[in-house]
Amino acid sequence: MAIETDRFANTANNNRMFREQIITREDLNEFRSLLLNDLKEIIQSKPQQTKQWLKSKEVRKLLNISPGTLQNLRINGTLTYTKVGGIMYYDNSDIEKLLNGNKVNAVPTLFK
């Protein structure tokens, strides 16, 4: 029985918290700022990689258009595409050209 008491005493000592083990708000704030800096470095080090070929669903979501509008863009030759096995793919650079080609310059109308 004395052995069990000693074992319990050792366990109690191992679970005891010491002052230097307590985490303060300053510790948490320092950890937060270090974590944010690390995340910023990770995000900035990886450049956003865009896909070259987009599927119809991705183009519709990107341009916020309906399937019929996308079909009209294909039919009238406004947007080129490649069809492979029933799936239509659109070149990302063609979409950018389409957007840039239809860009309208803003005319300031304040105080006129």
GROMACS .gro file of C-alpha atoms in nm:
model
  112
    1MET     CA    1   0.000   0.000   0.000
    2ALA     CA    2   0.290   0.232   0.063
    3ILE     CA    3   0.405   0.173  -0.296
    4GLU     CA    4   0.070   0.288  -0.435
    5THR     CA    5   0.079   0.603  -0.222
    6ASP     CA    6   0.427   0.686  -0.352
    7ARG     CA    7   0.316   0.626  -0.710
    8PHE     CA    8   0.020   0.862  -0.657
    9ALA     CA    9   0.247   1.126  -0.506
   10ASN     CA   10   0.481   1.109  -0.807
   11THR     CA   11   0.189   1.144  -1.048
   12ALA     CA   12   0.056   1.443  -0.856
   13ASN     CA   13   0.397   1.611  -0.875
   14ASN     CA   14   0.420   1.548  -1.252
   15ASN     CA   15   0.079   1.708  -1.311
   16ARG     CA   16   0.158   2.016  -1.102
   17MET     CA   17   0.165   2.346  -1.293
   18PHE     CA   18   0.454   2.581  -1.238
   19ARG     CA   19   0.443   2.957  -1.282
   20GLU     CA   20   0.665   2.950  -1.589
   21GLN     CA   21   0.425   2.704  -1.758
   22ILE     CA   22   0.121   2.934  -1.747
   23ILE     CA   23   0.036   3.093  -2.081
   24THR     CA   24  -0.038   3.463  -2.062
   25ARG     CA   25  -0.223   3.692  -2.302
   26GLU     CA   26   0.108   3.837  -2.411
   27ASP     CA   27   0.226   3.487  -2.503
   28LEU     CA   28  -0.089   3.432  -2.709
   29ASN     CA   29  -0.056   3.770  -2.881
   30GLU     CA   30   0.307   3.699  -2.968
   31PHE     CA   31   0.213   3.354  -3.102
   32ARG     CA   32  -0.070   3.510  -3.306
   33SER     CA   33   0.156   3.769  -3.467
   34LEU     CA   34   0.422   3.506  -3.547
   35LEU     CA   35   0.158   3.281  -3.699
   36LEU     CA   36   0.014   3.564  -3.910
   37ASN     CA   37   0.361   3.658  -4.037
   38ASP     CA   38   0.430   3.296  -4.131
   39LEU     CA   39   0.098   3.271  -4.317
   40LYS     CA   40   0.166   3.597  -4.505
   41GLU     CA   41   0.506   3.465  -4.615
   42ILE     CA   42   0.352   3.141  -4.738
   43ILE     CA   43   0.079   3.320  -4.932
   44GLN     CA   44   0.319   3.571  -5.089
   45SER     CA   45   0.576   3.307  -5.182
   46LYS     CA   46   0.327   3.104  -5.388
   47PRO     CA   47   0.212   3.302  -5.691
   48GLN     CA   48  -0.146   3.243  -5.797
   49GLN     CA   49  -0.133   2.986  -6.073
   50THR     CA   50  -0.415   3.010  -6.325
   51LYS     CA   51  -0.534   2.718  -6.528
   52GLN     CA   52  -0.478   2.745  -6.902
   53TRP     CA   53  -0.787   2.546  -6.999
   54LEU     CA   54  -1.125   2.595  -6.834
   55LYS     CA   55  -1.437   2.384  -6.864
   56SER     CA   56  -1.777   2.535  -6.949
   57LYS     CA   57  -1.892   2.540  -6.588
   58GLU     CA   58  -1.579   2.727  -6.481
   59VAL     CA   59  -1.621   2.984  -6.760
   60ARG     CA   60  -1.988   3.037  -6.674
   61LYS     CA   61  -1.897   3.090  -6.309
   62LEU     CA   62  -1.607   3.321  -6.398
   63LEU     CA   63  -1.815   3.538  -6.631
   64ASN     CA   64  -2.140   3.494  -6.437
   65ILE     CA   65  -2.332   3.392  -6.748
   66SER     CA   66  -2.590   3.126  -6.830
   67PRO     CA   67  -2.525   2.814  -7.040
   68GLY     CA   68  -2.725   2.972  -7.324
   69THR     CA   69  -2.513   3.286  -7.323
   70LEU     CA   70  -2.197   3.076  -7.334
   71GLN     CA   71  -2.344   2.880  -7.624
   72ASN     CA   72  -2.418   3.208  -7.809
   73LEU     CA   73  -2.058   3.322  -7.756
   74ARG     CA   74  -1.941   2.994  -7.912
   75ILE     CA   75  -2.187   3.005  -8.204
   76ASN     CA   76  -2.113   3.363  -8.311
   77GLY     CA   77  -1.737   3.306  -8.278
   78THR     CA   78  -1.685   3.552  -7.993
   79LEU     CA   79  -1.521   3.287  -7.778
   80THR     CA   80  -1.314   3.005  -7.923
   81TYR     CA   81  -1.318   2.660  -7.771
   82THR     CA   82  -1.175   2.313  -7.807
   83LYS     CA   83  -1.396   2.006  -7.785
   84VAL     CA   84  -1.245   1.683  -7.658
   85GLY     CA   85  -1.470   1.384  -7.605
   86GLY     CA   86  -1.784   1.590  -7.560
   87ILE     CA   87  -1.625   1.833  -7.312
   88MET     CA   88  -1.564   2.188  -7.422
   89TYR     CA   89  -1.250   2.365  -7.306
   90TYR     CA   90  -1.181   2.737  -7.325
   91ASP     CA   91  -0.836   2.895  -7.326
   92ASN     CA   92  -0.796   3.133  -7.034
   93SER     CA   93  -0.602   3.380  -7.250
   94ASP     CA   94  -0.895   3.392  -7.498
   95ILE     CA   95  -1.130   3.482  -7.213
   96GLU     CA   96  -0.894   3.759  -7.103
   97LYS     CA   97  -0.878   3.890  -7.463
   98LEU     CA   98  -1.259   3.888  -7.478
   99LEU     CA   99  -1.283   4.086  -7.156
  100ASN     CA  100  -1.012   4.333  -7.255
  101GLY     CA  101  -1.156   4.377  -7.605
  102ASN     CA  102  -1.496   4.473  -7.467
  103LYS     CA  103  -1.360   4.707  -7.201
  104VAL     CA  104  -1.543   5.039  -7.180
  105ASN     CA  105  -1.356   5.336  -7.041
  106ALA     CA  106  -1.532   5.504  -6.753
  107VAL     CA  107  -1.630   5.865  -6.805
  108PRO     CA  108  -1.650   6.066  -6.484
  109THR     CA  109  -1.993   6.227  -6.460
  110LEU     CA  110  -1.966   6.401  -6.125
  111PHE     CA  111  -2.038   6.773  -6.115
  112LYS     CA  112  -2.144   6.801  -6.479
   0.00000   0.00000   0.00000
